[in-house]
């Protein structure tokens, strides 16, 4: 990785360039500085079309404006975070900011300033790198180091929001009067400028509103989620085709194979891939992915592609590494499949959100009692939650721009709420028999099974967005056989 020279103050052209410690160049001559200021072609982008979701983001901002009349609203994208020394993690804008603007660049801030009849919208962004002071080639975040930023004029055309230089925002916010709300946790500089103007309670109300606004997806969002799922299906197919290579290496081969699909067709993975083979499948969020992949074991793969607009799939399949379930594996797998079938059937408009969880848990509890692993009756086990020793987690969650979307919503709007058309949620029951669980027969130990699909609530029921991946045990075996033969 190359190293850059950094000016002490990139905003002052006369400030001498300071070499980083252990850099190879002693400085920049006046002649070189002059040379770098000129001789560059005009690269301004003209005739730009608005982003695909511009109408949707405008409608979302209008709803936000209507909810908080007379108040200044500040929604930051966030800043780069250091990974090590002078390298940064890949940037992902805050969901609240991306949801309202469609923009994904670091340091951006959306401000809605109250005016008569609503709000005046401004998106504050870094403009293109300055060529006069050398920022474009001397700064580590300059154009020649990390790529071209859009100009403010270009950004206005893309996002349909008047754009201003974000470097002027702190002073503007410090001078602000009247009630202000900010989405906290993303931009310390913005929060510092507002420190005497905001309250934690009011800011929490803003975050809650933006979280609940995402409970029902619009058509654009449903389309993006379907894209994410379709790519994820292809990623699972990729994995099956290379299971022999994973056996020769480790779970990392599976993780890397899926990641390739995510990066080629999307933005990234939506969360850390869980590639859990053998007893690792009993660890719910196994993301070390450094264990062996053995014929005769099960592979629990929980993975999702994230689209370029941040919408993520979240799908799990539990697959026999050698392509065939053993008798005990099939017994456990079929129980989870039946539980998922019951859960999916309970997803429909007007149903309580908890219904799909309760339906799936009942099926699993009936099997556990029938197998003699826990003493019945079923109602007693459910009342005491005794089945949770082996089912462990809830049966699903909302899905969208966050894999666990809408997390800041009120309980009465989410877990205690009612399903509506446009909601998208996962249905993902599981059974996990830990390798050291002495309360179950030895043949059960070390087997973990989860099946997860992404379900859209429709006007007359539901649609399984991830139906392209087989779920029934026999169909899974046939699907794997066809991929391995191909």
GROMACS .gro file of C-alpha atoms in nm:
model
  486
    1UNK     CA    1   0.000   0.000   0.000
    2UNK     CA    2   0.148   0.334  -0.103
    3UNK     CA    3   0.210   0.613   0.145
    4UNK     CA    4   0.101   0.970   0.097
    5UNK     CA    5   0.246   1.305   0.193
    6UNK     CA    6   0.008   1.502   0.409
    7UNK     CA    7  -0.014   1.880   0.443
    8UNK     CA    8  -0.031   2.005   0.801
    9UNK     CA    9  -0.344   2.197   0.706
   10UNK     CA   10  -0.495   2.111   0.367
   11UNK     CA   11  -0.722   2.418   0.381
   12UNK     CA   12  -0.427   2.662   0.364
   13UNK     CA   13  -0.234   2.653   0.039
   14UNK     CA   14   0.064   2.836   0.189
   15UNK     CA   15   0.104   2.582   0.472
   16UNK     CA   16   0.419   2.375   0.414
   17UNK     CA   17   0.377   2.009   0.334
   18UNK     CA   18   0.472   1.788   0.622
   19UNK     CA   19   0.622   1.451   0.542
   20UNK     CA   20   0.489   1.158   0.737
   21UNK     CA   21   0.738   0.994   0.967
   22UNK     CA   22   0.954   0.746   0.774
   23UNK     CA   23   0.826   0.873   0.440
   24UNK     CA   24   1.059   0.848   0.143
   25UNK     CA   25   1.012   1.201   0.005
   26UNK     CA   26   1.154   1.498   0.199
   27UNK     CA   27   0.884   1.735   0.078
   28UNK     CA   28   0.723   1.898  -0.225
   29UNK     CA   29   0.908   2.152  -0.432
   30UNK     CA   30   0.735   2.469  -0.547
   31UNK     CA   31   0.783   2.354  -0.903
   32UNK     CA   32   0.610   2.021  -0.839
   33UNK     CA   33   0.329   2.192  -0.650
   34UNK     CA   34   0.272   2.429  -0.944
   35UNK     CA   35   0.283   2.140  -1.190
   36UNK     CA   36   0.017   1.949  -1.000
   37UNK     CA   37  -0.223   2.245  -1.012
   38UNK     CA   38  -0.258   2.251  -1.388
   39UNK     CA   39  -0.286   2.036  -1.696
   40UNK     CA   40  -0.592   1.841  -1.591
   41UNK     CA   41  -0.895   1.776  -1.812
   42UNK     CA   42  -1.244   1.889  -1.714
   43UNK     CA   43  -1.404   1.581  -1.555
   44UNK     CA   44  -1.728   1.737  -1.435
   45UNK     CA   45  -2.025   1.502  -1.485
   46UNK     CA   46  -2.320   1.657  -1.663
   47UNK     CA   47  -2.669   1.538  -1.741
   48UNK     CA   48  -2.682   1.305  -1.440
   49UNK     CA   49  -3.012   1.126  -1.375
   50UNK     CA   50  -3.150   1.098  -1.022
   51UNK     CA   51  -3.078   0.776  -0.836
   52UNK     CA   52  -3.334   0.498  -0.880
   53UNK     CA   53  -3.494   0.551  -0.539
   54UNK     CA   54  -3.508   0.933  -0.551
   55UNK     CA   55  -3.889   0.940  -0.540
   56UNK     CA   56  -3.894   0.701  -0.244
   57UNK     CA   57  -3.631   0.891  -0.045
   58UNK     CA   58  -3.819   1.216  -0.106
   59UNK     CA   59  -4.140   1.059   0.026
   60UNK     CA   60  -3.954   0.933   0.334
   61UNK     CA   61  -3.818   1.281   0.406
   62UNK     CA   62  -4.167   1.426   0.366
   63UNK     CA   63  -4.302   1.180   0.624
   64UNK     CA   64  -4.019   1.273   0.860
   65UNK     CA   65  -4.091   1.644   0.813
   66UNK     CA   66  -4.460   1.592   0.889
   67UNK     CA   67  -4.381   1.401   1.209
   68UNK     CA   68  -4.155   1.671   1.357
   69UNK     CA   69  -4.289   2.011   1.246
   70UNK     CA   70  -4.096   2.315   1.364
   71UNK     CA   71  -3.786   2.118   1.466
   72UNK     CA   72  -3.440   2.102   1.314
   73UNK     CA   73  -3.352   1.740   1.230
   74UNK     CA   74  -2.993   1.625   1.183
   75UNK     CA   75  -2.913   1.282   1.041
   76UNK     CA   76  -2.540   1.202   0.992
   77UNK     CA   77  -2.390   0.934   0.770
   78UNK     CA   78  -2.095   0.878   1.003
   79UNK     CA   79  -1.718   0.896   0.966
   80UNK     CA   80  -1.439   0.664   0.866
   81UNK     CA   81  -1.313   0.438   1.143
   82UNK     CA   82  -0.949   0.343   1.180
   83UNK     CA   83  -0.870  -0.024   1.135
   84UNK     CA   84  -0.499   0.001   1.206
   85UNK     CA   85  -0.260   0.297   1.205
   86UNK     CA   86  -0.351   0.485   0.884
   87UNK     CA   87  -0.587   0.234   0.726
   88UNK     CA   88  -0.963   0.246   0.765
   89UNK     CA   89  -1.249   0.001   0.766
   90UNK     CA   90  -1.468   0.002   0.458
   91UNK     CA   91  -1.727   0.273   0.515
   92UNK     CA   92  -2.097   0.199   0.545
   93UNK     CA   93  -2.327   0.497   0.594
   94UNK     CA   94  -2.576   0.493   0.877
   95UNK     CA   95  -2.900   0.324   0.781
   96UNK     CA   96  -3.105   0.629   0.883
   97UNK     CA   97  -2.904   0.857   0.652
   98UNK     CA   98  -2.896   0.617   0.357
   99UNK     CA   99  -3.269   0.547   0.395
  100UNK     CA  100  -3.352   0.918   0.369
  101UNK     CA  101  -3.103   1.022   0.102
  102UNK     CA  102  -2.969   0.724  -0.095
  103UNK     CA  103  -2.621   0.871  -0.045
  104UNK     CA  104  -2.349   0.650   0.102
  105UNK     CA  105  -2.043   0.873   0.146
  106UNK     CA  106  -1.860   0.934   0.470
  107UNK     CA  107  -1.906   1.260   0.663
  108UNK     CA  108  -2.238   1.337   0.494
  109UNK     CA  109  -2.515   1.494   0.702
  110UNK     CA  110  -2.880   1.550   0.612
  111UNK     CA  111  -3.033   1.855   0.781
  112UNK     CA  112  -3.402   1.942   0.774
  113UNK     CA  113  -3.439   2.305   0.886
  114UNK     CA  114  -3.790   2.412   0.989
  115UNK     CA  115  -3.960   2.670   0.770
  116UNK     CA  116  -4.319   2.777   0.722
  117UNK     CA  117  -4.512   2.477   0.593
  118UNK     CA  118  -4.244   2.216   0.651
  119UNK     CA  119  -3.867   2.194   0.627
  120UNK     CA  120  -3.586   2.309   0.401
  121UNK     CA  121  -3.364   2.013   0.314
  122UNK     CA  122  -2.987   2.029   0.275
  123UNK     CA  123  -2.741   1.747   0.229
  124UNK     CA  124  -2.399   1.845   0.360
  125UNK     CA  125  -2.112   1.667   0.184
  126UNK     CA  126  -1.743   1.693   0.118
  127UNK     CA  127  -1.696   1.859  -0.222
  128UNK     CA  128  -1.445   1.732  -0.475
  129UNK     CA  129  -1.082   1.734  -0.364
  130UNK     CA  130  -0.920   2.078  -0.388
  131UNK     CA  131  -0.657   2.103  -0.662
  132UNK     CA  132  -0.531   2.447  -0.558
  133UNK     CA  133  -0.403   2.340  -0.216
  134UNK     CA  134  -0.293   1.994  -0.331
  135UNK     CA  135  -0.549   1.802  -0.128
  136UNK     CA  136  -0.639   1.588  -0.429
  137UNK     CA  137  -0.295   1.424  -0.435
  138UNK     CA  138  -0.144   1.494  -0.092
  139UNK     CA  139  -0.425   1.400   0.144
  140UNK     CA  140  -0.478   1.035   0.229
  141UNK     CA  141  -0.846   1.090   0.144
  142UNK     CA  142  -0.769   1.286  -0.171
  143UNK     CA  143  -0.893   1.197  -0.516
  144UNK     CA  144  -0.572   1.033  -0.636
  145UNK     CA  145  -0.559   0.812  -0.326
  146UNK     CA  146  -0.915   0.692  -0.272
  147UNK     CA  147  -1.105   0.804  -0.581
  148UNK     CA  148  -1.319   1.088  -0.704
  149UNK     CA  149  -1.596   1.239  -0.496
  150UNK     CA  150  -1.900   1.391  -0.662
  151UNK     CA  151  -1.913   1.767  -0.676
  152UNK     CA  152  -2.190   1.937  -0.483
  153UNK     CA  153  -2.365   2.017  -0.812
  154UNK     CA  154  -2.347   1.653  -0.917
  155UNK     CA  155  -2.481   1.542  -0.579
  156UNK     CA  156  -2.779   1.773  -0.609
  157UNK     CA  157  -2.866   1.615  -0.943
  158UNK     CA  158  -2.829   1.260  -0.809
  159UNK     CA  159  -3.013   1.292  -0.479
  160UNK     CA  160  -3.258   1.573  -0.548
  161UNK     CA  161  -3.147   1.767  -0.240
  162UNK     CA  162  -2.963   2.102  -0.229
  163UNK     CA  163  -2.601   2.032  -0.132
  164UNK     CA  164  -2.356   2.235   0.077
  165UNK     CA  165  -2.000   2.192   0.203
  166UNK     CA  166  -2.006   1.982   0.519
  167UNK     CA  167  -1.698   2.162   0.652
  168UNK     CA  168  -1.922   2.463   0.718
  169UNK     CA  169  -2.187   2.264   0.904
  170UNK     CA  170  -2.045   2.271   1.258
  171UNK     CA  171  -2.061   2.651   1.270
  172UNK     CA  172  -2.412   2.645   1.128
  173UNK     CA  173  -2.529   2.398   1.392
  174UNK     CA  174  -2.366   2.589   1.678
  175UNK     CA  175  -2.565   2.897   1.575
  176UNK     CA  176  -2.893   2.706   1.540
  177UNK     CA  177  -3.189   2.815   1.750
  178UNK     CA  178  -3.508   2.635   1.841
  179UNK     CA  179  -3.565   2.263   1.903
  180UNK     CA  180  -3.315   2.023   1.748
  181UNK     CA  181  -3.298   1.644   1.721
  182UNK     CA  182  -3.000   1.439   1.604
  183UNK     CA  183  -2.946   1.070   1.532
  184UNK     CA  184  -2.670   0.989   1.778
  185UNK     CA  185  -2.376   0.754   1.761
  186UNK     CA  186  -2.242   0.830   1.413
  187UNK     CA  187  -2.067   1.168   1.411
  188UNK     CA  188  -1.900   1.300   1.725
  189UNK     CA  189  -1.828   1.637   1.564
  190UNK     CA  190  -2.192   1.696   1.481
  191UNK     CA  191  -2.299   1.593   1.829
  192UNK     CA  192  -2.042   1.824   1.988
  193UNK     CA  193  -2.178   2.118   1.788
  194UNK     CA  194  -2.527   2.041   1.921
  195UNK     CA  195  -2.431   1.944   2.276
  196UNK     CA  196  -2.634   2.222   2.443
  197UNK     CA  197  -2.931   2.197   2.207
  198UNK     CA  198  -3.045   1.834   2.222
  199UNK     CA  199  -3.171   1.584   2.477
  200UNK     CA  200  -3.130   1.208   2.485
  201UNK     CA  201  -3.505   1.153   2.509
  202UNK     CA  202  -3.590   1.366   2.208
  203UNK     CA  203  -3.312   1.215   2.003
  204UNK     CA  204  -3.432   0.866   2.090
  205UNK     CA  205  -3.778   0.957   1.960
  206UNK     CA  206  -3.623   1.053   1.626
  207UNK     CA  207  -3.438   0.723   1.598
  208UNK     CA  208  -3.750   0.530   1.696
  209UNK     CA  209  -3.956   0.703   1.429
  210UNK     CA  210  -3.699   0.628   1.160
  211UNK     CA  211  -3.683   0.266   1.272
  212UNK     CA  212  -4.059   0.221   1.263
  213UNK     CA  213  -4.079   0.393   0.925
  214UNK     CA  214  -3.889   0.096   0.784
  215UNK     CA  215  -4.128  -0.168   0.918
  216UNK     CA  216  -4.333  -0.162   0.596
  217UNK     CA  217  -4.123  -0.175   0.280
  218UNK     CA  218  -4.213   0.012  -0.036
  219UNK     CA  219  -4.195  -0.149  -0.380
  220UNK     CA  220  -3.837  -0.035  -0.438
  221UNK     CA  221  -3.725  -0.195  -0.112
  222UNK     CA  222  -3.902  -0.523  -0.186
  223UNK     CA  223  -3.732  -0.530  -0.524
  224UNK     CA  224  -3.391  -0.474  -0.366
  225UNK     CA  225  -3.452  -0.748  -0.110
  226UNK     CA  226  -3.544  -0.986  -0.389
  227UNK     CA  227  -3.220  -0.897  -0.568
  228UNK     CA  228  -3.028  -0.967  -0.250
  229UNK     CA  229  -3.200  -1.303  -0.208
  230UNK     CA  230  -3.148  -1.405  -0.570
  231UNK     CA  231  -2.775  -1.336  -0.542
  232UNK     CA  232  -2.769  -1.526  -0.214
  233UNK     CA  233  -2.926  -1.829  -0.380
  234UNK     CA  234  -2.647  -1.825  -0.636
  235UNK     CA  235  -2.396  -1.792  -0.355
  236UNK     CA  236  -2.530  -2.107  -0.188
  237UNK     CA  237  -2.505  -2.289  -0.519
  238UNK     CA  238  -2.142  -2.175  -0.546
  239UNK     CA  239  -2.069  -2.323  -0.205
  240UNK     CA  240  -2.219  -2.662  -0.283
  241UNK     CA  241  -2.004  -2.688  -0.595
  242UNK     CA  242  -1.681  -2.643  -0.394
  243UNK     CA  243  -1.756  -2.857  -0.089
  244UNK     CA  244  -1.472  -3.090  -0.187
  245UNK     CA  245  -1.228  -2.799  -0.171
  246UNK     CA  246  -1.371  -2.697   0.167
  247UNK     CA  247  -1.308  -3.051   0.293
  248UNK     CA  248  -0.947  -3.016   0.183
  249UNK     CA  249  -0.910  -2.681   0.362
  250UNK     CA  250  -1.161  -2.547   0.615
  251UNK     CA  251  -1.482  -2.350   0.669
  252UNK     CA  252  -1.289  -2.047   0.540
  253UNK     CA  253  -1.320  -2.182   0.186
  254UNK     CA  254  -1.697  -2.169   0.221
  255UNK     CA  255  -1.689  -1.818   0.363
  256UNK     CA  256  -1.460  -1.698   0.085
  257UNK     CA  257  -1.665  -1.860  -0.187
  258UNK     CA  258  -1.983  -1.690  -0.073
  259UNK     CA  259  -1.802  -1.359  -0.027
  260UNK     CA  260  -1.693  -1.364  -0.390
  261UNK     CA  261  -2.056  -1.378  -0.503
  262UNK     CA  262  -2.150  -1.099  -0.262
  263UNK     CA  263  -1.877  -0.867  -0.387
  264UNK     CA  264  -1.934  -0.942  -0.756
  265UNK     CA  265  -2.312  -0.898  -0.751
  266UNK     CA  266  -2.362  -0.671  -0.452
  267UNK     CA  267  -2.195  -0.434  -0.210
  268UNK     CA  268  -2.079  -0.687   0.047
  269UNK     CA  269  -2.215  -0.956   0.273
  270UNK     CA  270  -2.494  -0.819   0.490
  271UNK     CA  271  -2.337  -0.966   0.805
  272UNK     CA  272  -2.055  -1.197   0.901
  273UNK     CA  273  -2.108  -1.527   0.721
  274UNK     CA  274  -2.174  -1.825   0.949
  275UNK     CA  275  -2.008  -2.128   0.787
  276UNK     CA  276  -2.047  -2.379   1.068
  277UNK     CA  277  -1.960  -2.742   1.003
  278UNK     CA  278  -2.011  -3.031   1.245
  279UNK     CA  279  -2.056  -2.926   1.609
  280UNK     CA  280  -1.983  -2.562   1.521
  281UNK     CA  281  -2.341  -2.553   1.393
  282UNK     CA  282  -2.450  -2.551   1.757
  283UNK     CA  283  -2.284  -2.211   1.808
  284UNK     CA  284  -2.548  -1.969   1.688
  285UNK     CA  285  -2.315  -1.699   1.554
  286UNK     CA  286  -2.009  -1.902   1.461
  287UNK     CA  287  -1.812  -1.656   1.247
  288UNK     CA  288  -1.456  -1.775   1.313
  289UNK     CA  289  -1.506  -2.019   1.027
  290UNK     CA  290  -1.174  -2.187   1.090
  291UNK     CA  291  -1.285  -2.543   1.155
  292UNK     CA  292  -1.272  -2.859   0.947
  293UNK     CA  293  -1.538  -2.962   0.696
  294UNK     CA  294  -1.587  -3.338   0.710
  295UNK     CA  295  -1.789  -3.581   0.504
  296UNK     CA  296  -2.069  -3.718   0.719
  297UNK     CA  297  -2.116  -3.391   0.908
  298UNK     CA  298  -2.372  -3.117   0.848
  299UNK     CA  299  -2.282  -2.768   0.729
  300UNK     CA  300  -2.496  -2.485   0.863
  301UNK     CA  301  -2.452  -2.192   0.625
  302UNK     CA  302  -2.616  -1.865   0.733
  303UNK     CA  303  -2.530  -1.595   0.480
  304UNK     CA  304  -2.673  -1.302   0.287
  305UNK     CA  305  -2.570  -1.077   0.001
  306UNK     CA  306  -2.613  -0.703   0.056
  307UNK     CA  307  -2.713  -0.500  -0.250
  308UNK     CA  308  -2.549  -0.175  -0.355
  309UNK     CA  309  -2.837   0.006  -0.183
  310UNK     CA  310  -2.770  -0.175   0.150
  311UNK     CA  311  -3.064  -0.418   0.150
  312UNK     CA  312  -2.958  -0.761   0.271
  313UNK     CA  313  -3.080  -1.115   0.245
  314UNK     CA  314  -3.057  -1.347   0.546
  315UNK     CA  315  -3.085  -1.714   0.453
  316UNK     CA  316  -2.980  -2.035   0.625
  317UNK     CA  317  -2.957  -2.388   0.496
  318UNK     CA  318  -2.820  -2.691   0.678
  319UNK     CA  319  -2.660  -2.924   0.426
  320UNK     CA  320  -2.504  -3.271   0.450
  321UNK     CA  321  -2.144  -3.226   0.342
  322UNK     CA  322  -2.147  -3.555   0.151
  323UNK     CA  323  -2.486  -3.482  -0.003
  324UNK     CA  324  -2.690  -3.735   0.204
  325UNK     CA  325  -2.848  -3.699   0.547
  326UNK     CA  326  -2.787  -3.976   0.796
  327UNK     CA  327  -3.092  -4.118   0.971
  328UNK     CA  328  -3.052  -3.906   1.286
  329UNK     CA  329  -2.961  -3.595   1.085
  330UNK     CA  330  -3.274  -3.634   0.873
  331UNK     CA  331  -3.488  -3.686   1.183
  332UNK     CA  332  -3.370  -3.360   1.336
  333UNK     CA  333  -3.372  -3.173   1.006
  334UNK     CA  334  -3.729  -3.278   0.926
  335UNK     CA  335  -3.845  -3.158   1.267
  336UNK     CA  336  -3.699  -2.815   1.199
  337UNK     CA  337  -3.849  -2.815   0.850
  338UNK     CA  338  -4.194  -2.894   0.987
  339UNK     CA  339  -4.155  -2.618   1.244
  340UNK     CA  340  -4.059  -2.372   0.974
  341UNK     CA  341  -4.355  -2.477   0.762
  342UNK     CA  342  -4.584  -2.402   1.056
  343UNK     CA  343  -4.412  -2.068   1.115
  344UNK     CA  344  -4.436  -1.958   0.752
  345UNK     CA  345  -4.804  -2.056   0.741
  346UNK     CA  346  -4.868  -1.819   1.033
  347UNK     CA  347  -4.728  -1.517   0.846
  348UNK     CA  348  -5.019  -1.320   0.705
  349UNK     CA  349  -5.167  -0.970   0.735
  350UNK     CA  350  -5.358  -0.916   1.057
  351UNK     CA  351  -5.173  -1.191   1.242
  352UNK     CA  352  -4.982  -1.105   1.553
  353UNK     CA  353  -4.609  -1.077   1.499
  354UNK     CA  354  -4.549  -1.344   1.764
  355UNK     CA  355  -4.773  -1.600   1.594
  356UNK     CA  356  -4.509  -1.745   1.363
  357UNK     CA  357  -4.268  -1.789   1.653
  358UNK     CA  358  -4.529  -1.958   1.868
  359UNK     CA  359  -4.632  -2.192   1.585
  360UNK     CA  360  -4.275  -2.303   1.516
  361UNK     CA  361  -4.189  -2.346   1.882
  362UNK     CA  362  -4.491  -2.564   1.936
  363UNK     CA  363  -4.386  -2.806   1.663
  364UNK     CA  364  -4.032  -2.829   1.797
  365UNK     CA  365  -4.159  -2.882   2.150
  366UNK     CA  366  -4.390  -3.161   2.036
  367UNK     CA  367  -4.091  -3.338   1.876
  368UNK     CA  368  -3.870  -3.293   2.181
  369UNK     CA  369  -4.142  -3.436   2.403
  370UNK     CA  370  -4.211  -3.719   2.158
  371UNK     CA  371  -3.842  -3.809   2.147
  372UNK     CA  372  -3.835  -3.827   2.526
  373UNK     CA  373  -3.579  -3.546   2.561
  374UNK     CA  374  -3.801  -3.336   2.786
  375UNK     CA  375  -4.095  -3.439   3.002
  376UNK     CA  376  -4.438  -3.323   2.878
  377UNK     CA  377  -4.706  -3.226   2.847
  378UNK     CA  378  -4.627  -2.984   2.566
  379UNK     CA  379  -4.819  -2.697   2.726
  380UNK     CA  380  -4.610  -2.727   3.043
  381UNK     CA  381  -4.286  -2.725   2.847
  382UNK     CA  382  -4.390  -2.416   2.651
  383UNK     CA  383  -4.510  -2.237   2.964
  384UNK     CA  384  -4.178  -2.294   3.137
  385UNK     CA  385  -3.971  -2.243   2.823
  386UNK     CA  386  -3.792  -2.575   2.875
  387UNK     CA  387  -3.761  -2.633   2.500
  388UNK     CA  388  -3.524  -2.337   2.481
  389UNK     CA  389  -3.234  -2.555   2.599
  390UNK     CA  390  -3.231  -2.685   2.239
  391UNK     CA  391  -3.415  -2.414   2.039
  392UNK     CA  392  -3.227  -2.123   2.200
  393UNK     CA  393  -3.331  -1.823   1.987
  394UNK     CA  394  -3.638  -1.645   1.859
  395UNK     CA  395  -3.784  -1.771   1.532
  396UNK     CA  396  -3.722  -1.458   1.327
  397UNK     CA  397  -3.682  -1.083   1.294
  398UNK     CA  398  -3.754  -0.794   1.061
  399UNK     CA  399  -3.525  -0.766   0.759
  400UNK     CA  400  -3.417  -0.473   0.545
  401UNK     CA  401  -3.120  -0.236   0.539
  402UNK     CA  402  -3.008  -0.393   0.864
  403UNK     CA  403  -3.007  -0.769   0.892
  404UNK     CA  404  -3.195  -0.718   1.221
  405UNK     CA  405  -3.394  -0.426   1.087
  406UNK     CA  406  -3.611  -0.178   1.278
  407UNK     CA  407  -3.441  -0.268   1.606
  408UNK     CA  408  -3.517   0.070   1.767
  409UNK     CA  409  -3.892   0.040   1.705
  410UNK     CA  410  -4.124   0.035   2.003
  411UNK     CA  411  -4.212  -0.308   2.135
  412UNK     CA  412  -4.580  -0.242   2.074
  413UNK     CA  413  -4.506  -0.167   1.708
  414UNK     CA  414  -4.275  -0.463   1.653
  415UNK     CA  415  -4.279  -0.775   1.870
  416UNK     CA  416  -4.624  -0.698   2.014
  417UNK     CA  417  -4.748  -0.557   1.685
  418UNK     CA  418  -4.954  -0.688   1.394
  419UNK     CA  419  -4.824  -0.796   1.056
  420UNK     CA  420  -4.902  -0.573   0.757
  421UNK     CA  421  -4.850  -0.614   0.383
  422UNK     CA  422  -4.501  -0.497   0.292
  423UNK     CA  423  -4.331  -0.623   0.604
  424UNK     CA  424  -4.039  -0.858   0.545
  425UNK     CA  425  -3.921  -1.096   0.815
  426UNK     CA  426  -3.720  -1.411   0.857
  427UNK     CA  427  -3.862  -1.742   0.974
  428UNK     CA  428  -3.573  -1.947   1.113
  429UNK     CA  429  -3.640  -2.218   1.371
  430UNK     CA  430  -3.354  -2.436   1.484
  431UNK     CA  431  -3.254  -2.728   1.702
  432UNK     CA  432  -2.908  -2.742   1.857
  433UNK     CA  433  -2.774  -3.037   2.052
  434UNK     CA  434  -2.445  -2.932   2.204
  435UNK     CA  435  -2.156  -3.175   2.189
  436UNK     CA  436  -2.133  -3.180   2.569
  437UNK     CA  437  -2.507  -3.209   2.642
  438UNK     CA  438  -2.541  -3.518   2.859
  439UNK     CA  439  -2.921  -3.488   2.875
  440UNK     CA  440  -2.961  -3.622   2.521
  441UNK     CA  441  -2.853  -3.952   2.365
  442UNK     CA  442  -2.502  -3.948   2.223
  443UNK     CA  443  -2.624  -3.975   1.864
  444UNK     CA  444  -2.786  -3.629   1.894
  445UNK     CA  445  -2.479  -3.454   2.028
  446UNK     CA  446  -2.299  -3.210   1.800
  447UNK     CA  447  -2.588  -3.178   1.555
  448UNK     CA  448  -2.722  -2.829   1.486
  449UNK     CA  449  -2.991  -2.749   1.229
  450UNK     CA  450  -3.141  -2.418   1.127
  451UNK     CA  451  -3.352  -2.338   0.820
  452UNK     CA  452  -3.416  -1.972   0.744
  453UNK     CA  453  -3.612  -1.796   0.472
  454UNK     CA  454  -3.704  -1.435   0.397
  455UNK     CA  455  -4.080  -1.387   0.393
  456UNK     CA  456  -4.277  -1.094   0.252
  457UNK     CA  457  -4.620  -1.029   0.398
  458UNK     CA  458  -4.864  -0.985   0.109
  459UNK     CA  459  -5.225  -0.868   0.093
  460UNK     CA  460  -5.352  -1.227   0.100
  461UNK     CA  461  -5.079  -1.414   0.288
  462UNK     CA  462  -4.705  -1.427   0.224
  463UNK     CA  463  -4.439  -1.484  -0.038
  464UNK     CA  464  -4.116  -1.668   0.028
  465UNK     CA  465  -3.851  -1.452  -0.136
  466UNK     CA  466  -3.593  -1.729  -0.095
  467UNK     CA  467  -3.804  -2.011  -0.236
  468UNK     CA  468  -3.535  -2.062  -0.499
  469UNK     CA  469  -3.339  -2.267  -0.244
  470UNK     CA  470  -3.483  -2.612  -0.165
  471UNK     CA  471  -3.583  -2.679   0.196
  472UNK     CA  472  -3.737  -3.026   0.220
  473UNK     CA  473  -3.468  -3.285   0.299
  474UNK     CA  474  -3.518  -3.498  -0.011
  475UNK     CA  475  -3.521  -3.192  -0.235
  476UNK     CA  476  -3.203  -3.067  -0.071
  477UNK     CA  477  -3.029  -3.395  -0.152
  478UNK     CA  478  -3.147  -3.388  -0.515
  479UNK     CA  479  -3.045  -3.023  -0.553
  480UNK     CA  480  -2.698  -3.093  -0.415
  481UNK     CA  481  -2.655  -3.398  -0.636
  482UNK     CA  482  -2.743  -3.199  -0.948
  483UNK     CA  483  -2.497  -2.922  -0.861
  484UNK     CA  484  -2.217  -3.165  -0.782
  485UNK     CA  485  -2.272  -3.355  -1.107
  486UNK     CA  486  -2.278  -3.031  -1.303
   0.00000   0.00000   0.00000
